[in-house]
CSV table of C-alpha atoms in Angstrom, one decimal:
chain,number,residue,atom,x,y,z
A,1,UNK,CA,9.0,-26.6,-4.8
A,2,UNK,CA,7.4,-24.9,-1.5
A,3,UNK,CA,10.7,-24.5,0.1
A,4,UNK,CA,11.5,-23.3,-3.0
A,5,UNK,CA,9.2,-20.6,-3.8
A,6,UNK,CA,8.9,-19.3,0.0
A,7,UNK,CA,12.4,-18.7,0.3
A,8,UNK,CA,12.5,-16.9,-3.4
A,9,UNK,CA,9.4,-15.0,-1.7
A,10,UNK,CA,11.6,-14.2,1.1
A,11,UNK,CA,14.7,-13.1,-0.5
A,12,UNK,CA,11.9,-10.7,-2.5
A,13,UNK,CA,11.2,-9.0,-0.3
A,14,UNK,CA,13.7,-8.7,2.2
A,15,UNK,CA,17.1,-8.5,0.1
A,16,UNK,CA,17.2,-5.0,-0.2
A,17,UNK,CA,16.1,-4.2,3.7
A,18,UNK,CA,19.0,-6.5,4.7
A,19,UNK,CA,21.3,-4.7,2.3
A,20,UNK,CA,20.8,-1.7,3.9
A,21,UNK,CA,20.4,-2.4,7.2
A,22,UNK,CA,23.8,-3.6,7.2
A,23,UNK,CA,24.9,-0.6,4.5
A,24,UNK,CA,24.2,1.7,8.0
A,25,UNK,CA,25.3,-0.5,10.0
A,26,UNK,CA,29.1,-1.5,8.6
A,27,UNK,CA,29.6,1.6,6.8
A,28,UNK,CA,31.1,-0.6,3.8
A,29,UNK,CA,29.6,-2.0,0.6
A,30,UNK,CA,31.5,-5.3,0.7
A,31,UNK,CA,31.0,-6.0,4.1
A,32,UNK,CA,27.2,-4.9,3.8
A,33,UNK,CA,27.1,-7.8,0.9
A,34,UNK,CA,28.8,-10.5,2.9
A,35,UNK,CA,26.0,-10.4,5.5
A,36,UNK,CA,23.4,-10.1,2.9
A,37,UNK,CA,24.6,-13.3,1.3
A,38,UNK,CA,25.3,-15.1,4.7
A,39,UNK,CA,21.8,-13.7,6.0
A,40,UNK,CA,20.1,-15.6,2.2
A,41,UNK,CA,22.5,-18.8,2.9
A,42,UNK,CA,20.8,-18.4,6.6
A,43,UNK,CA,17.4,-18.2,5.2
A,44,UNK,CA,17.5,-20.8,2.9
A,45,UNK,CA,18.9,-23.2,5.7
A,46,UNK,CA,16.6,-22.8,7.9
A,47,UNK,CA,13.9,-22.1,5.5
A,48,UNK,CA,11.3,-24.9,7.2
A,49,UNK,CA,12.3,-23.8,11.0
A,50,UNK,CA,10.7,-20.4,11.2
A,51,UNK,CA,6.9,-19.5,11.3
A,52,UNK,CA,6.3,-17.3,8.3
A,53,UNK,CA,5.0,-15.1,10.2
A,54,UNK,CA,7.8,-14.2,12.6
A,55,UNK,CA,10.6,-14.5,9.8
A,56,UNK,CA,10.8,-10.8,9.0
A,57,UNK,CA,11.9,-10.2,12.5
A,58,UNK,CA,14.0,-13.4,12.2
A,59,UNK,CA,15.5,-12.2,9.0
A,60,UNK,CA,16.4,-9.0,10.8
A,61,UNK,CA,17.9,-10.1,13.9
A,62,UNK,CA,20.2,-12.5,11.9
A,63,UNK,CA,21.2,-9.4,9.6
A,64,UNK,CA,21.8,-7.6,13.3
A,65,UNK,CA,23.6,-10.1,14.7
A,66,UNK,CA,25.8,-10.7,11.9
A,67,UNK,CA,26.7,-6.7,12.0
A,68,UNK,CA,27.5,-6.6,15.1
A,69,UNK,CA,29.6,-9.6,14.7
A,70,UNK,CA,31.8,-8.3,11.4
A,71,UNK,CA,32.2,-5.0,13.6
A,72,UNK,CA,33.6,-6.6,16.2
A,73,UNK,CA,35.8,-8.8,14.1
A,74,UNK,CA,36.8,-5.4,11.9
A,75,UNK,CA,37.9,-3.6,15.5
A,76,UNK,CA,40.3,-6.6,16.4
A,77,UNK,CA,41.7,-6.0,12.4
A,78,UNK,CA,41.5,-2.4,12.4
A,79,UNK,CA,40.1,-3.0,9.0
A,80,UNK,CA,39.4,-2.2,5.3
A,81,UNK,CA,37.1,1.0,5.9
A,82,UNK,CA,36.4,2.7,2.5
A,83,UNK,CA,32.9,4.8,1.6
A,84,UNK,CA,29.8,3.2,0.9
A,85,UNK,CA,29.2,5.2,-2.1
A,86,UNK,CA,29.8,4.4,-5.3
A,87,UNK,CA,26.9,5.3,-6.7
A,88,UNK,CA,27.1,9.0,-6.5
A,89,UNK,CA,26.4,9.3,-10.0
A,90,UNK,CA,23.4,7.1,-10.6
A,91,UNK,CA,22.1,9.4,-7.2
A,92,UNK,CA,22.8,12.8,-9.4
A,93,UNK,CA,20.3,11.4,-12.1
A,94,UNK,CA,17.7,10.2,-9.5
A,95,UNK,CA,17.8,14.1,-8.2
A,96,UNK,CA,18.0,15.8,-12.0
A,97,UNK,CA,14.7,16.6,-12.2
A,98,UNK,CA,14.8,18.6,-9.1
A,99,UNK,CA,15.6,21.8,-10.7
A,100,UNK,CA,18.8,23.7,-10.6
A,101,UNK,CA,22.6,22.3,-10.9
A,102,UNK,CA,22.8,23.7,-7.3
A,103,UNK,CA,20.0,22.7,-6.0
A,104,UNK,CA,20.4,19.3,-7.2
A,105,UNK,CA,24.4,19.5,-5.4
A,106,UNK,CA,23.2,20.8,-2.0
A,107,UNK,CA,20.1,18.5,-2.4
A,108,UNK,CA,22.4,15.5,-2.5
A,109,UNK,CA,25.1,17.0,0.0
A,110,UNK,CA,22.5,17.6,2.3
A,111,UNK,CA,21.1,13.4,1.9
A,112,UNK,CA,25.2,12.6,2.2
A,113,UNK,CA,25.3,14.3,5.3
A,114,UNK,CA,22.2,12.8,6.9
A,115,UNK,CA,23.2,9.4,5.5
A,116,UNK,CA,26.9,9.8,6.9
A,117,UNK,CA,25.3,11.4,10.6
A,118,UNK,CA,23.1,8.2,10.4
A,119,UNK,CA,26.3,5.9,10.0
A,120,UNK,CA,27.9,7.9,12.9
A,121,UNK,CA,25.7,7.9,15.7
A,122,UNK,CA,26.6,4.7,18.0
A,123,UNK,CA,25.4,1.7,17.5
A,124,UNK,CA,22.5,1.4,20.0
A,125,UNK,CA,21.1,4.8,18.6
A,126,UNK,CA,21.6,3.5,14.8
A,127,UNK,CA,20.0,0.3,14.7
A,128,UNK,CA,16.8,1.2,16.4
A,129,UNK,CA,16.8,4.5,14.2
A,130,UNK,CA,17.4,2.9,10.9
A,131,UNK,CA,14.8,0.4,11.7
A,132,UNK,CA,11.9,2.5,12.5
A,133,UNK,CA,12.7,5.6,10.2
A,134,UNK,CA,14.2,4.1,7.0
A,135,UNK,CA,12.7,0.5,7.3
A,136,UNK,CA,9.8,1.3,8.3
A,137,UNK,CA,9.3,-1.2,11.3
A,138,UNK,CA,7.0,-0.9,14.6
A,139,UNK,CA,8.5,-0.9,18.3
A,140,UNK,CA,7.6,-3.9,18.8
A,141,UNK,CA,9.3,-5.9,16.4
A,142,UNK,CA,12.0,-3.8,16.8
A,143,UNK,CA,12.1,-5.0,20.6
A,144,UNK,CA,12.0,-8.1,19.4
A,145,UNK,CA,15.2,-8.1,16.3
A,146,UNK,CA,17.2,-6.1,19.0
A,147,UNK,CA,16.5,-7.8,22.0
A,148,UNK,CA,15.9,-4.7,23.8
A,149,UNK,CA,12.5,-3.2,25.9
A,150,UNK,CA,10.5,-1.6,24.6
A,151,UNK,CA,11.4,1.7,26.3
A,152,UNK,CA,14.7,1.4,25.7
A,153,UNK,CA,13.9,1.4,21.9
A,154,UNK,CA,12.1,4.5,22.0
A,155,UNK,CA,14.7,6.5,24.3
A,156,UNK,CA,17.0,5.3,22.1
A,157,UNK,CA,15.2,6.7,18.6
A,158,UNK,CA,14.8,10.0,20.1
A,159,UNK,CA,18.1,10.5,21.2
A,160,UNK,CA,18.8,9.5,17.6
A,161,UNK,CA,17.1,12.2,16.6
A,162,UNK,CA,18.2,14.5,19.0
A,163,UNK,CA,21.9,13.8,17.9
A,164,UNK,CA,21.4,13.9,14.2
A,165,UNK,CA,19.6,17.4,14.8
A,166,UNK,CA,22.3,18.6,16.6
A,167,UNK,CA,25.1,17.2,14.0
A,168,UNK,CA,22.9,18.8,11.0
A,169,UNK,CA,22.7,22.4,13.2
A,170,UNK,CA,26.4,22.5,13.3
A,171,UNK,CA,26.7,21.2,10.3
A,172,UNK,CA,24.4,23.9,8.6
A,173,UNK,CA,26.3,26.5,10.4
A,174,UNK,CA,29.7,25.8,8.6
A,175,UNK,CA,28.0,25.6,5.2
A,176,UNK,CA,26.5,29.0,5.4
A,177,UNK,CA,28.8,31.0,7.7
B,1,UNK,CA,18.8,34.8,22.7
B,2,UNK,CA,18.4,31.4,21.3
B,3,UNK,CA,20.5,29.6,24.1
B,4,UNK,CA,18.0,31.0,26.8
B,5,UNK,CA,15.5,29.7,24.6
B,6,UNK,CA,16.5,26.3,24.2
B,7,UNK,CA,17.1,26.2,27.9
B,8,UNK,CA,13.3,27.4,28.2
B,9,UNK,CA,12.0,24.6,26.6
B,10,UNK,CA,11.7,21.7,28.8
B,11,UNK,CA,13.3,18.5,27.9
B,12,UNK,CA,9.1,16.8,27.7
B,13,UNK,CA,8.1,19.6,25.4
B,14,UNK,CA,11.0,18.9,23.4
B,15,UNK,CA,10.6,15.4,23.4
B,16,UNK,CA,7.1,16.0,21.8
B,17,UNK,CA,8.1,18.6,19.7
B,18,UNK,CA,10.2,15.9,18.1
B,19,UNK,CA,7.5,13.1,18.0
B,20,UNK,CA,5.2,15.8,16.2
B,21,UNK,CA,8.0,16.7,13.8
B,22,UNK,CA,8.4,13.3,13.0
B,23,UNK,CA,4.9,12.4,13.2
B,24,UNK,CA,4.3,9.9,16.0
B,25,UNK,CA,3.1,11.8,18.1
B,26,UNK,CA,-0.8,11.6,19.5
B,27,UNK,CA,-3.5,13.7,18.0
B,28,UNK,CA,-3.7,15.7,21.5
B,29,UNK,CA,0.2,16.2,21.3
B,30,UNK,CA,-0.1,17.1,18.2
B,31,UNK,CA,-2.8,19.6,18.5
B,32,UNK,CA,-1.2,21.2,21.6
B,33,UNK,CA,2.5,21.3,19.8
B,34,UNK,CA,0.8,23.3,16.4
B,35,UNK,CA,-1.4,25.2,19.2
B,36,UNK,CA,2.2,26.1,21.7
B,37,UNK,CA,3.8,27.0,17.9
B,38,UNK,CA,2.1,29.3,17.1
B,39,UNK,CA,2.1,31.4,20.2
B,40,UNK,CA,5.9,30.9,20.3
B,41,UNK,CA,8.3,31.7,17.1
B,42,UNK,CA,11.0,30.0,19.1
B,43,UNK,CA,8.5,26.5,19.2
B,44,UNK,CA,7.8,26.9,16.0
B,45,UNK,CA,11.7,27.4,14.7
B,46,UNK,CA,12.3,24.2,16.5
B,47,UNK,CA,9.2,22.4,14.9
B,48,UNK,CA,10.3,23.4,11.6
B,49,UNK,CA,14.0,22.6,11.8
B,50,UNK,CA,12.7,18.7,13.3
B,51,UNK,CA,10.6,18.1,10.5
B,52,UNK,CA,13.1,19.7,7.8
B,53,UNK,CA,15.5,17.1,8.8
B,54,UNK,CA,12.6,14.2,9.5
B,55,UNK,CA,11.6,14.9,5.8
B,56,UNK,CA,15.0,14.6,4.6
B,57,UNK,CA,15.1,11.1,7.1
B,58,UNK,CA,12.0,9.6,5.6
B,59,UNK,CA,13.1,10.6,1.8
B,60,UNK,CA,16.5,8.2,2.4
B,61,UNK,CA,15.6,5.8,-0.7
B,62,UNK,CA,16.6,2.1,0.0
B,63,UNK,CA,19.9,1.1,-1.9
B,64,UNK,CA,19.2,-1.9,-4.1
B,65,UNK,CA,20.8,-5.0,-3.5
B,66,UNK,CA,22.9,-5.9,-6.7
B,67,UNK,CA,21.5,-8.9,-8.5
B,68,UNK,CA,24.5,-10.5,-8.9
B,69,UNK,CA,24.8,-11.0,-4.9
B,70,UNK,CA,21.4,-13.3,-5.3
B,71,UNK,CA,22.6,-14.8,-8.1
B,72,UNK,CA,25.5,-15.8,-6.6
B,73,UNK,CA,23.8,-17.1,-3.3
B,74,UNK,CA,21.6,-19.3,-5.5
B,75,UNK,CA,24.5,-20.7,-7.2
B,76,UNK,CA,26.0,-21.4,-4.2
B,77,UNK,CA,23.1,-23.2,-2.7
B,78,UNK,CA,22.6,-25.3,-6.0
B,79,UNK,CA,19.5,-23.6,-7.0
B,80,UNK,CA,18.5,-22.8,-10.2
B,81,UNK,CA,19.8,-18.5,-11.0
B,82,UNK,CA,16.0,-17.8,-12.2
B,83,UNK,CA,13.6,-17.4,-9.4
B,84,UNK,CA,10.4,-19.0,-10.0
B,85,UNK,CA,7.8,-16.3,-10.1
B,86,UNK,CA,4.7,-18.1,-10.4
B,87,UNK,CA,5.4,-20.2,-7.8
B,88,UNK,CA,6.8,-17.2,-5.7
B,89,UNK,CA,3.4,-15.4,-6.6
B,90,UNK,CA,0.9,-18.5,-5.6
B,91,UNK,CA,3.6,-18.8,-2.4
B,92,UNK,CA,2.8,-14.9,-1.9
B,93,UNK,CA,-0.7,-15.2,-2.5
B,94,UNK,CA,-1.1,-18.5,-0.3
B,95,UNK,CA,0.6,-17.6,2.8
B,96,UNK,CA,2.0,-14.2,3.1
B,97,UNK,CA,-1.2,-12.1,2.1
B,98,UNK,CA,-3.0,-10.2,5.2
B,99,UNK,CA,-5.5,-12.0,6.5
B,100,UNK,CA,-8.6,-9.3,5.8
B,101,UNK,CA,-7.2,-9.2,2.0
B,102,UNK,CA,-7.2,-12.7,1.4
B,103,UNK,CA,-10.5,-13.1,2.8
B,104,UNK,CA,-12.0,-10.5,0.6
B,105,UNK,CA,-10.1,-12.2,-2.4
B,106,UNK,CA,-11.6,-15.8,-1.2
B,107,UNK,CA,-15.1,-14.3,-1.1
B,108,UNK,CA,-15.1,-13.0,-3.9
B,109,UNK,CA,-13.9,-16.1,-5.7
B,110,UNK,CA,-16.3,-18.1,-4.3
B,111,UNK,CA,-19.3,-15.8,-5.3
B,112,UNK,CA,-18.2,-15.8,-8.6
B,113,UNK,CA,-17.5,-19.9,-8.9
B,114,UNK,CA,-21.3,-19.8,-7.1
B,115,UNK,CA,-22.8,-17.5,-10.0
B,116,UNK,CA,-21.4,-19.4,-12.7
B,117,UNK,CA,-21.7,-22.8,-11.1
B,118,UNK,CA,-25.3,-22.5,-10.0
B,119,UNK,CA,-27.0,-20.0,-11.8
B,120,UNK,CA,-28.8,-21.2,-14.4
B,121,UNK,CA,-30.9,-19.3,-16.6
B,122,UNK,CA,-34.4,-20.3,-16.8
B,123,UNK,CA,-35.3,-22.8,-19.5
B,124,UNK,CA,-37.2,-21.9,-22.5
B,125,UNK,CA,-40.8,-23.6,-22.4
B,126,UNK,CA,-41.9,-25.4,-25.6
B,127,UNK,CA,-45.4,-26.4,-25.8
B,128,UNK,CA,-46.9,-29.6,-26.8
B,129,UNK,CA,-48.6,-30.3,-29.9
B,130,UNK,CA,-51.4,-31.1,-27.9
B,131,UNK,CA,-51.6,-27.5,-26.8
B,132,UNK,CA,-51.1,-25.8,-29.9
B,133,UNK,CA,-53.4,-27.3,-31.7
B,134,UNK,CA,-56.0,-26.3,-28.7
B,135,UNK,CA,-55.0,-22.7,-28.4
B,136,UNK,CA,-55.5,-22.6,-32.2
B,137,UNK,CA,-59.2,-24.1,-31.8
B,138,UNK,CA,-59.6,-21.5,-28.5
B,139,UNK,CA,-58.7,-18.8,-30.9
B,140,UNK,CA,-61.0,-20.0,-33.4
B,141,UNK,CA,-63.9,-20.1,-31.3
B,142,UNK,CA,-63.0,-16.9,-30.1
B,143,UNK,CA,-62.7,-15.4,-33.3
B,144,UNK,CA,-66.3,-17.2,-34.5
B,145,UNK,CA,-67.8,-15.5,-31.4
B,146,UNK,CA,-66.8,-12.5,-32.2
B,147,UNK,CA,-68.0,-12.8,-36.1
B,148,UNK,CA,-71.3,-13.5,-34.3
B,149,UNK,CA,-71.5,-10.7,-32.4
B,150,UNK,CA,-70.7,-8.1,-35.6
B,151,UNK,CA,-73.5,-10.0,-37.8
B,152,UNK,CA,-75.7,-9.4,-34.4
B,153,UNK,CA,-75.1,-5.7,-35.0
B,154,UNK,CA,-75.3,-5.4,-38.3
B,155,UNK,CA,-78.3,-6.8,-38.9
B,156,UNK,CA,-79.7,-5.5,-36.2
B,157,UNK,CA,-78.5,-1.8,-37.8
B,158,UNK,CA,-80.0,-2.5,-41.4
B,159,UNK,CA,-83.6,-3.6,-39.6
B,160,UNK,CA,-84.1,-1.5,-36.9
B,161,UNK,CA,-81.8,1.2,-36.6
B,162,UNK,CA,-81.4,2.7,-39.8
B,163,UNK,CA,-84.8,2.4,-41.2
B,164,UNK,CA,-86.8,3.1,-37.9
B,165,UNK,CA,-84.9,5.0,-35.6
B,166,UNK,CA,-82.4,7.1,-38.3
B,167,UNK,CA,-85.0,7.1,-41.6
B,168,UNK,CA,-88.0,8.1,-39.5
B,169,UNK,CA,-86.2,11.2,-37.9
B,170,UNK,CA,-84.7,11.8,-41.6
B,171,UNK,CA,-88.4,11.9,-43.2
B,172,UNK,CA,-90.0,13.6,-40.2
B,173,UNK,CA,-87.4,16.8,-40.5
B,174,UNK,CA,-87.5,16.8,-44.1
B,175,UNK,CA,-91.0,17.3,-44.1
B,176,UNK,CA,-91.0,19.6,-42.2
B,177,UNK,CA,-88.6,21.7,-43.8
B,178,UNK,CA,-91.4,21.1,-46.7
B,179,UNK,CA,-93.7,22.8,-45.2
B,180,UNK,CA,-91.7,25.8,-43.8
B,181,UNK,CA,-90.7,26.2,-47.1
B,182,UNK,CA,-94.0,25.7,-49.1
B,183,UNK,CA,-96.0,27.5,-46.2
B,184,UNK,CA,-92.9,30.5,-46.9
């Protein structure tokens, strides 16, 4: 019943930050669901080993680790790459109320090409920007789901930034010359 | 023109142009950023452009996982499809609430069990037969006493009062009127 009702608590919470941690990450809806189920059949086995307290970063470093597996696995396979979104549509009602037809279109152009920027910047740029702008988390625990000093995770979220700016400048500059 | 400028600002001013744009950055940063923008429409271009795109960064709405993929995990571990949300609330409430909120939750609880466990409102007092029937005889002395006092002054007004001190005075002026009148 406990075991029960704290991994139900869990998967809560959590199922949608693991979604689209590895949505970033793999660049592929189906693959992003793999790891989202294997990161819940990880949970639930392991439900009694983690302190409550900790398994949010636990949760995530599994999620990580699991990415960075399937990537490596898709490189050797030169894989099944197709776009993430397929929910363009349900995206253009979200943004209707925006105002114009056009705005609404370069409104969501301009999220597609942040989103797509996002997915391209390399790996040790992406994870540690997705985590602390998108998800929300704190250095710290983001040192601790990467594995990586504190340091390096800051360097490595502003040169995300710095890269993003750059790709959104240029990319800017071809809309509107 | 812009080149020259972006090779005038220093990579650390840059740096905390950036943190300010995206909003990390310390109060004193912060104050000294809005302070360099406004002096410089080249700072400020920068500032802008950061937190245009940091905007559009923190607006990024989560995608939702589909319910059918925790449907499907569940089946696959053998658990029931439903999630239990009572006993995911009481798990929620139990052990994942911060600290300071569950605290103020538990004191609150226990003031109110206190309140209604041990406040009692204060009984109503019956008296004794005992003590009726003596506040009745109190009362009727007390009400003799008094009937004692008002035949005292009554008495004492048809005797002494009204014949000698009111009847006297009355007789004394209308004489007197008498005589101015009869003497007139």
């Amino acid at each position: 019943m406990l075991q029960s009702s704290k991994f139900d608590y869990l998967i809560k919470q959590h199922k949608d930050k693991i979604f689209n941690y590895a949505l970033y990450m793999l660049r592929n809806r189906m693959d992003a669901e793999d790891v989202a189920q294997e990161v819940m059949i990880r949970i639930w086995k392991n439900i009694n080993k983690f302190n409550f307290y900790a398994a949010r970063a636990w949760i995530m470093r599994t999620t990580h680790n699991l990415c960075i597996d399937n990537l490596r696995k898709k490189r050797k396979q030169f894989g099944r790459e197709v776009s993430i979104d397929d929910n363009l549509s349900e995206r253009i009602e979200d943004h209707n109320n925006e105002g114009s037809p056009e705005k609404i279109i370069t409104g969501i152009m301009l999220d597609e090409k942040i989103k797509s920027t996002i997915e391209q910047l390399s790996e040790i740029h992406k994870s540690p920007f997705v985590l602390y702008e998108i998800q929300g988390f704190k250095y710290k625990e983001i040192s601790k789901i990467l594995d990586m000093p504190l340091n390096s995770v800051k360097v490595n979220i502003l040169r995300a930034r710095k890269q993003l700016q750059k790709e959104l400048k240029f990319y800017a500059k071809e809309q509107f010359s | 023109m812009q080149k020259n400028n972006s090779v005038k600002v220093e990579e650390s001013l840059l740096n905390k142009i950036i943190s300010v744009a995206y909003g990390d950055a310390g109060l004193i940063d912060r104050i000294n950023i809005y302070r360099k923008a406004r002096k410089d429409p080249f700072i400020k271009q920068l500032l802008n452009e950061y937190k245009k795109t940091a905007a559009s960064v923190h607006s990024i709405k989560e995608t939702e996982l589909p319910a059918s993929i925790s449907s499907t995990v569940r089946e696959n571990l053998g658990k029931n499809t439903n999630t239990n949300p009572v006993g995911s609330f009481i798990y929620s409430w139990l052990f994942a609430r911060p600290i300071l909120s569950t605290g103020v939750a538990g004191i609150l609880i226990i003031a109110i069990c206190g309140i209604l466990l041990f406040h009692k409102p204060a009984p109503e007092y019956t008296y004794t037969k005992v003590e009726i029937e003596l506040a009745q005889k109190q009362l009727q002395e007390s009400i003799a006493i008094l009937n004692k006092v008002f035949r005292k002054a009554e008495t004492e007004l048809d005797t002494e009062v009204m014949p000698i001190h009111v009847g006297k005075q009355v007789n004394k002026s209308f004489n007197l009127l008498n005589d101015l009148l009869i003497g007139g």
